[in-house]
Amino acid sequence: MADEKQHIGNLSESPASRSDDEDHEITWTEDEEKALVRRLDMLIMPLLILGFFALQLDRGNIGNALTDNFFQDVGITQFQFNTGQQLLSAGIVLLEIPSNVILYRIGPAVWIGAQIVAWGLVATFQAFQKGLGPYLTTRLLLGICEAGFIPAGLFTMTRWYKRDETSKRFSCYFVGNMSAAASSGLVAYGILHMRGIAGLAGWQWLFLIEGLFTVLVGGLFVALFPRSASNPVSLLGVRYFSERESQILQQRVLRDDPTKIQARQNVSWAEVKATFTNWRLIPHMLISILALSPAQTMASYAPSLAVSFGYDRLKANAMISIGAWILIITNVSWGIIADKTRLRGLMVFLGLLFLWGLTLGNRLLVESTNGKLRFGVLTTAIAFQAVFHAVNGSWLALNARTAGERSITMALFIMGANISGIIWSQIFQADDAPLYKRGWTVITVLVSASVLMSVIAVVQYWLLNRLQRRVGKDRYHY
């Protein structure tokens, strides 16, 4: 295993990254650093998590809308619904890398905040869609506006935190996604009862209320998020750290990992080429594509599946949140353990192995008439559906060699996750309902393949490290 105290380069190689020649000489106590990190956690993490919360609400609330006659009111079929979900994922995939290139240049305060406001407006006005054309258009626009938010948040965290701090922060970041998934059913249960008020359907109120909430979150992000560690000032002019504290925040990260030096405002073509030709990324990408497809299928169709188990359609939205709340605990635990043990590959493998066992259980129970048992297995599967994902992302970030390469790598990582969205939206088909025998078989095969990819990822780094030791070069994290 790679020694995380080892430096990959020398700070003196990039003098442009320092504000003055004395920056690298600054000293501080361990208590002083811990106090700064606690303040940092209270400043940037809540805003990033809140943004992710809003994103998942707007991306996933359509699953709750399905239980409120969405197909009939809008006038689309299940196949057309799946096509719209594919367009959402396609819009995200197409602009993921350009979005992170822009982020690299202008910073998170402006770019991420603007994204949140943009997709919030789309999410709000989709309440008035009617017909196939408007439905497909709003899903595509929502994907385009959301493109880049997740990798932007991941990359931003790598600029503020050290290597052995990232897995748990990545996992906490995904708590925004998971808490939205957990609470969306409960929120939907209440809002969908508003059907008929002002002549609107319950699903229309769902889109309106949650979309406007997102616009508010975007405004808060633009106003409050600090520009950078070197300039910890919000767009409103609020300075969060003194000059000395700012230097400590910068230097503690760069001394831990000099690859995070950002000497330019632009990602170089050499860094783009190095990322796209990095064959080591392949198993990581395949893990995201193969394993998140089943996870997203379960999350989106969970309310409908619960209805098929014999539960009331509105009550099903609330009940399905049980697994999502448990997922928050399992996800954060996975990140903490990964940072403590520094065995990211093992934690990814274990997370996928648990998911495999639970998806197999769902497949074996498709013909069971025991609705409570089926609900219990589905809920447990949801509780472990994505514990591997954040750790896989931090594993990738740790093995990037420059700041620019890390930015593009995070974009590719989330592109893989959204390519999985193109797949999951076609796994459950109308002619396979309500048991979805074929769908659950496909899910089990996909997760099985992802387990194999996690083994390949660990083995590749283990073999590479054996070669690297012979020539005295830097070693990879696994």
XYZ file of C-alpha atoms in Angstrom:
478
model
C 0.000 0.000 0.000
C 1.192 3.493 -0.848
C 2.642 5.586 1.917
C 0.373 8.623 2.112
C 3.016 10.727 3.811
C 5.213 10.496 0.721
C 5.428 13.623 -1.461
C 4.914 13.243 -5.188
C 6.844 16.317 -6.124
C 8.612 19.325 -4.653
C 6.918 22.578 -3.807
C 9.893 24.500 -5.110
C 9.141 23.181 -8.626
C 6.132 25.506 -8.934
C 6.974 28.890 -7.384
C 4.026 30.459 -9.188
C 1.721 28.571 -6.848
C 2.886 30.574 -3.825
C 1.937 34.102 -2.984
C 5.443 34.852 -1.662
C 8.709 33.088 -0.963
C 7.994 32.685 2.713
C 4.672 30.809 2.375
C 6.355 27.421 2.498
C 8.163 28.361 5.716
C 5.048 29.054 7.747
C 4.555 26.787 10.778
C 1.523 25.940 12.871
C 0.476 23.651 15.696
C -1.653 20.538 15.326
C -4.388 22.090 17.468
C -4.375 25.202 15.308
C -4.797 23.100 12.173
C -7.610 21.020 13.683
C -9.485 24.172 14.673
C -9.156 25.539 11.132
C -10.389 22.285 9.585
C -13.414 22.308 11.886
C -14.247 25.840 10.759
C -13.695 24.784 7.170
C -16.078 21.869 7.611
C -18.747 24.219 8.940
C -18.271 26.608 6.027
C -17.890 24.780 2.730
C -19.309 21.312 3.424
C -22.868 22.417 4.373
C -23.157 24.502 1.184
C -21.893 21.696 -1.051
C -24.107 19.134 0.683
C -27.132 21.431 0.429
C -26.487 21.884 -3.308
C -26.313 18.107 -3.766
C -29.524 17.755 -1.740
C -31.307 20.134 -4.106
C -29.908 18.353 -7.158
C -31.215 14.973 -6.064
C -34.616 16.385 -5.176
C -35.018 17.812 -8.682
C -33.514 14.819 -10.437
C -35.333 12.124 -8.483
C -38.750 13.586 -7.641
C -40.134 12.307 -10.911
C -40.076 8.828 -9.360
C -42.543 10.099 -6.749
C -44.580 11.819 -9.463
C -45.188 8.437 -11.101
C -47.423 7.456 -8.179
C -49.657 10.502 -8.843
C -50.929 9.727 -12.368
C -47.965 11.464 -14.016
C -48.126 9.311 -17.170
C -51.805 10.000 -17.686
C -51.671 13.739 -16.882
C -48.683 14.458 -19.133
C -49.730 11.986 -21.814
C -46.649 9.757 -22.128
C -45.928 6.035 -21.955
C -43.408 4.224 -19.764
C -41.089 3.777 -22.755
C -41.240 7.520 -23.475
C -40.597 8.200 -19.785
C -37.463 6.043 -19.946
C -36.315 7.913 -23.055
C -36.629 11.212 -21.184
C -34.492 9.834 -18.374
C -31.875 8.862 -20.942
C -31.886 12.403 -22.334
C -31.297 13.798 -18.826
C -28.243 11.567 -18.422
C -27.038 12.349 -21.952
C -27.191 16.101 -21.281
C -25.091 15.638 -18.157
C -22.524 13.426 -19.899
C -22.073 15.804 -22.841
C -21.181 18.842 -20.715
C -19.466 17.214 -17.730
C -15.888 17.940 -18.860
C -16.536 21.443 -20.306
C -18.214 22.342 -17.022
C -15.182 21.347 -14.964
C -12.862 23.220 -17.333
C -14.913 26.368 -16.697
C -14.871 25.663 -12.951
C -11.079 25.380 -13.040
C -10.897 28.856 -14.547
C -13.519 30.914 -12.690
C -13.871 29.033 -9.391
C -16.737 27.347 -7.558
C -18.477 30.340 -5.978
C -19.701 31.704 -9.309
C -19.897 28.578 -11.441
C -21.502 26.097 -9.033
C -23.916 28.722 -7.733
C -24.999 29.659 -11.265
C -25.580 25.994 -12.094
C -27.835 25.495 -9.075
C -29.974 28.515 -9.982
C -30.204 27.405 -13.637
C -31.412 23.864 -13.012
C -33.686 25.148 -10.220
C -35.521 27.315 -12.740
C -35.897 24.389 -15.152
C -37.083 22.135 -12.326
C -39.695 24.715 -11.307
C -41.189 25.304 -14.744
C -41.347 21.601 -15.612
C -44.487 21.625 -13.468
C -46.315 22.968 -16.523
C -45.203 20.367 -19.068
C -47.848 18.675 -21.179
C -47.125 16.153 -23.903
C -44.081 14.224 -25.094
C -42.152 17.180 -26.587
C -42.159 19.353 -23.456
C -41.380 16.321 -21.287
C -38.320 15.352 -23.346
C -37.169 18.988 -23.573
C -37.340 19.612 -19.824
C -35.453 16.394 -19.023
C -32.678 17.319 -21.470
C -32.457 20.896 -20.160
C -32.358 19.662 -16.580
C -29.422 17.390 -17.457
C -27.549 20.149 -19.278
C -27.916 22.585 -16.363
C -26.914 19.962 -13.795
C -23.853 18.858 -15.802
C -20.641 19.215 -13.857
C -22.083 19.960 -10.417
C -21.019 16.705 -8.765
C -17.425 16.580 -10.109
C -17.142 20.315 -9.406
C -17.934 19.661 -5.759
C -15.510 16.740 -5.592
C -12.682 18.731 -7.182
C -13.381 21.726 -4.940
C -12.978 19.543 -1.857
C -9.594 18.278 -3.047
C -8.421 21.914 -3.078
C -9.279 22.363 0.627
C -8.520 18.950 2.190
C -5.542 16.619 2.565
C -5.400 13.094 1.166
C -6.382 11.272 4.346
C -9.326 13.673 4.773
C -10.959 13.244 1.375
C -12.790 9.903 1.530
C -14.889 10.892 4.527
C -15.615 14.339 2.991
C -16.540 12.766 -0.339
C -18.874 10.447 1.561
C -20.345 13.370 3.514
C -20.855 15.220 0.221
C -22.937 12.309 -1.077
C -25.024 12.562 2.096
C -26.711 15.489 0.321
C -27.764 13.137 -2.460
C -28.797 10.367 -0.088
C -30.665 12.516 2.416
C -32.682 13.954 -0.478
C -33.473 10.436 -1.647
C -34.408 9.520 1.923
C -36.611 12.539 2.578
C -38.129 12.910 -0.894
C -40.646 10.153 -0.242
C -41.740 11.754 3.022
C -41.945 15.201 1.418
C -43.778 13.797 -1.590
C -46.264 12.042 0.693
C -47.325 15.442 2.010
C -47.117 17.483 -1.184
C -48.931 14.955 -3.387
C -51.967 15.379 -1.135
C -52.193 18.935 -2.531
C -53.722 17.599 -5.764
C -56.611 19.874 -6.710
C -55.361 23.017 -4.952
C -55.364 25.917 -7.461
C -56.346 23.367 -10.095
C -52.920 21.714 -10.066
C -52.001 18.051 -9.750
C -49.977 16.855 -6.773
C -46.923 16.206 -8.963
C -47.106 19.788 -10.264
C -46.961 21.140 -6.711
C -44.033 18.779 -6.075
C -42.023 20.260 -8.962
C -42.962 23.856 -8.100
C -42.082 23.722 -4.407
C -38.851 21.734 -4.766
C -37.729 23.763 -7.795
C -38.142 27.086 -5.981
C -36.268 25.660 -3.000
C -33.343 24.917 -5.349
C -33.283 28.483 -6.675
C -33.011 29.704 -3.066
C -30.132 27.286 -2.410
C -28.325 28.587 -5.509
C -28.650 32.159 -4.293
C -27.195 31.222 -0.903
C -24.290 29.409 -2.548
C -23.375 32.390 -4.764
C -23.569 34.759 -1.812
C -21.708 32.726 0.813
C -19.199 30.303 -0.727
C -15.534 31.446 -0.462
C -13.661 31.995 -3.714
C -10.588 29.889 -2.832
C -8.159 29.009 -0.032
C -5.860 31.810 -1.198
C -8.769 34.266 -1.303
C -11.306 33.032 1.300
C -13.787 35.832 0.619
C -17.410 35.409 -0.487
C -18.926 37.356 -3.362
C -20.656 39.498 -0.725
C -17.211 40.486 0.564
C -17.261 38.410 3.762
C -13.742 37.233 4.673
C -13.783 33.932 6.556
C -10.087 33.474 7.393
C -7.190 35.786 8.234
C -4.124 35.998 5.999
C -2.178 33.616 8.230
C -5.085 31.157 8.383
C -5.406 31.284 4.615
C -1.706 30.448 4.226
C -2.066 27.510 6.617
C -5.060 26.197 4.687
C -3.078 26.339 1.442
C 0.225 25.025 2.702
C -1.094 22.101 4.724
C -2.726 20.726 1.571
C 0.266 21.363 -0.720
C 2.774 19.872 1.713
C 0.599 16.792 1.981
C 0.204 16.503 -1.801
C 2.167 18.827 -4.112
C 0.173 17.548 -7.123
C -2.573 19.913 -5.958
C -0.514 22.944 -6.950
C -2.531 24.968 -9.481
C 0.029 27.186 -11.171
C -2.320 28.062 -14.074
C -5.953 29.036 -14.428
C -6.423 26.723 -17.401
C -6.298 22.957 -17.755
C -3.501 22.201 -20.263
C -3.983 19.994 -23.335
C -1.231 17.768 -21.966
C -3.306 17.176 -18.836
C -6.419 16.442 -20.890
C -4.474 13.990 -23.053
C -2.858 12.344 -20.028
C -6.281 11.801 -18.461
C -7.930 10.383 -21.572
C -5.034 8.008 -22.207
C -4.833 6.860 -18.586
C -5.867 3.203 -18.886
C -5.872 2.877 -15.088
C -9.176 4.768 -15.039
C -10.996 2.066 -17.006
C -11.963 -0.277 -14.123
C -13.012 2.710 -11.993
C -15.258 4.000 -14.787
C -16.731 0.555 -15.352
C -17.486 0.207 -11.637
C -19.538 3.421 -11.786
C -21.347 2.464 -14.987
C -22.082 -1.144 -14.047
C -22.968 -0.754 -10.363
C -24.812 2.573 -10.369
C -27.215 1.442 -13.103
C -28.882 -1.067 -10.736
C -28.697 1.418 -7.841
C -30.537 4.093 -9.809
C -33.110 1.616 -11.083
C -33.921 0.542 -7.540
C -34.075 4.141 -6.307
C -36.366 5.391 -9.094
C -38.724 2.440 -9.186
C -38.717 1.731 -5.436
C -42.059 3.516 -4.760
C -43.715 1.681 -7.659
C -42.205 -1.635 -6.528
C -43.546 -1.078 -3.010
C -47.009 -0.531 -4.489
C -46.671 -3.873 -6.307
C -45.865 -5.492 -2.935
C -49.340 -4.466 -1.747
C -48.745 -1.065 -0.115
C -50.859 2.061 -0.654
C -49.446 4.281 -3.445
C -48.905 7.375 -1.265
C -47.784 5.430 1.780
C -45.217 3.630 -0.412
C -43.381 6.935 -1.022
C -42.870 7.385 2.716
C -41.994 3.762 3.497
C -39.336 3.475 0.817
C -37.326 6.226 2.536
C -36.305 3.783 5.282
C -33.514 2.237 3.201
C -32.380 5.654 2.002
C -31.960 6.911 5.588
C -29.908 3.845 6.479
C -27.782 4.464 3.359
C -26.633 7.774 4.831
C -25.135 5.940 7.815
C -23.534 3.154 5.758
C -22.139 5.643 3.229
C -20.440 7.907 5.789
C -19.146 4.860 7.668
C -17.549 3.537 4.471
C -15.726 6.841 3.930
C -14.479 7.068 7.514
C -13.194 3.481 7.462
C -11.519 4.049 4.076
C -9.601 7.070 5.421
C -8.659 5.311 8.658
C -7.437 2.118 6.994
C -6.289 3.732 3.718
C -7.652 0.619 1.996
C -9.943 2.307 -0.512
C -9.877 -0.616 -2.931
C -10.935 -3.095 -0.273
C -13.819 -0.868 0.838
C -15.026 -0.484 -2.757
C -14.896 -4.270 -3.200
C -16.789 -4.955 0.055
C -19.467 -2.406 -0.796
C -20.025 -4.007 -4.195
C -20.016 -7.501 -2.711
C -22.797 -6.550 -0.274
C -24.784 -5.006 -3.126
C -24.329 -8.156 -5.222
C -25.726 -10.391 -2.495
C -28.748 -8.160 -1.997
C -29.550 -7.788 -5.705
C -29.340 -11.563 -6.039
C -31.799 -11.810 -3.160
C -34.229 -9.494 -4.935
C -33.977 -11.591 -8.084
C -34.671 -14.845 -6.235
C -37.771 -13.327 -4.575
C -39.496 -11.933 -7.682
C -42.239 -14.562 -7.540
C -42.631 -14.489 -3.763
C -46.064 -13.529 -2.452
C -44.550 -12.341 0.836
C -44.734 -8.575 0.354
C -43.084 -7.795 3.689
C -40.085 -9.997 2.900
C -39.668 -8.453 -0.547
C -39.925 -4.964 0.942
C -37.314 -5.846 3.579
C -34.801 -7.153 1.028
C -35.386 -4.177 -1.291
C -34.947 -1.753 1.629
C -31.661 -3.403 2.662
C -30.424 -3.272 -0.934
C -31.166 0.455 -1.038
C -29.248 0.837 2.247
C -26.079 -0.475 0.520
C -26.754 0.582 -3.060
C -23.972 3.176 -3.377
C -21.597 2.933 -0.395
C -18.735 2.174 -2.803
C -19.226 5.264 -4.972
C -17.712 8.112 -2.931
C -14.741 5.964 -1.896
C -14.155 5.046 -5.547
C -14.074 8.772 -6.350
C -11.558 9.608 -3.607
C -9.432 6.645 -4.745
C -9.302 8.136 -8.224
C -8.552 11.643 -6.949
C -5.625 10.400 -4.867
C -3.975 8.806 -7.901
C -4.224 11.882 -10.162
C -0.828 13.485 -10.809
C -1.710 17.173 -11.278
C -4.518 19.538 -10.309
C -5.693 19.809 -13.923
C -5.642 16.055 -14.389
C -7.602 15.658 -11.163
C -10.252 18.080 -12.419
C -10.761 16.144 -15.672
C -10.607 12.808 -13.828
C -13.452 13.836 -11.512
C -15.499 14.883 -14.539
C -14.887 11.518 -16.212
C -15.769 9.739 -12.982
C -19.184 11.394 -12.821
C -19.635 10.932 -16.577
C -19.424 7.220 -15.861
C -22.084 7.598 -13.186
C -24.379 9.386 -15.624
C -23.740 6.937 -18.437
C -25.178 4.445 -15.984
C -28.309 6.607 -16.073
C -28.682 5.911 -19.779
C -28.585 2.193 -18.955
C -30.799 2.097 -15.853
C -33.644 3.935 -17.551
C -34.175 0.933 -19.846
C -33.675 -1.935 -17.374
C -37.308 -2.088 -16.216
C -39.719 -2.280 -19.150
C -43.514 -2.283 -19.216
C -43.724 -5.749 -20.784
C -41.642 -7.100 -17.854
C -43.902 -5.613 -15.139
C -44.878 -6.104 -12.385
C -42.348 -8.790 -11.421
C -39.516 -7.487 -13.623
C -37.864 -10.912 -13.856
C -35.716 -9.873 -16.804
C -34.877 -6.547 -15.163
C -33.662 -8.117 -11.919
C -31.590 -10.623 -13.897
C -29.893 -7.761 -15.765
C -29.264 -5.960 -12.461
C -27.617 -9.041 -10.935
C -25.353 -9.493 -13.979
C -24.293 -5.825 -13.931
C -23.386 -5.874 -10.225
C -21.484 -9.154 -10.693
C -19.383 -7.510 -13.399
C -18.718 -4.490 -11.168
C -17.378 -6.746 -8.406
C -14.920 -8.182 -10.939
C -13.873 -4.647 -11.978
C -13.090 -3.736 -8.357
C -10.776 -6.735 -8.091
C -9.055 -5.729 -11.335
C -8.586 -2.153 -10.056
C -6.867 -3.340 -6.862
C -4.679 -5.836 -8.697
C -3.521 -3.269 -11.273
C -2.263 -0.899 -8.565
C -0.645 -3.736 -6.631
C 1.265 -4.848 -9.740
C 2.202 -1.291 -10.685
C 3.530 -0.605 -7.204
C 5.779 -3.659 -7.411
C 7.236 -2.247 -10.625
C 7.501 1.273 -9.208
C 9.450 0.101 -6.160
C 12.133 -1.377 -8.399
C 12.878 1.983 -10.027
C 12.267 4.150 -6.948
C 9.280 6.041 -8.385
C 6.132 7.256 -6.676
C 3.630 4.621 -5.756
C -0.118 4.399 -6.299
C -2.817 4.312 -3.665
C -4.932 1.196 -3.457
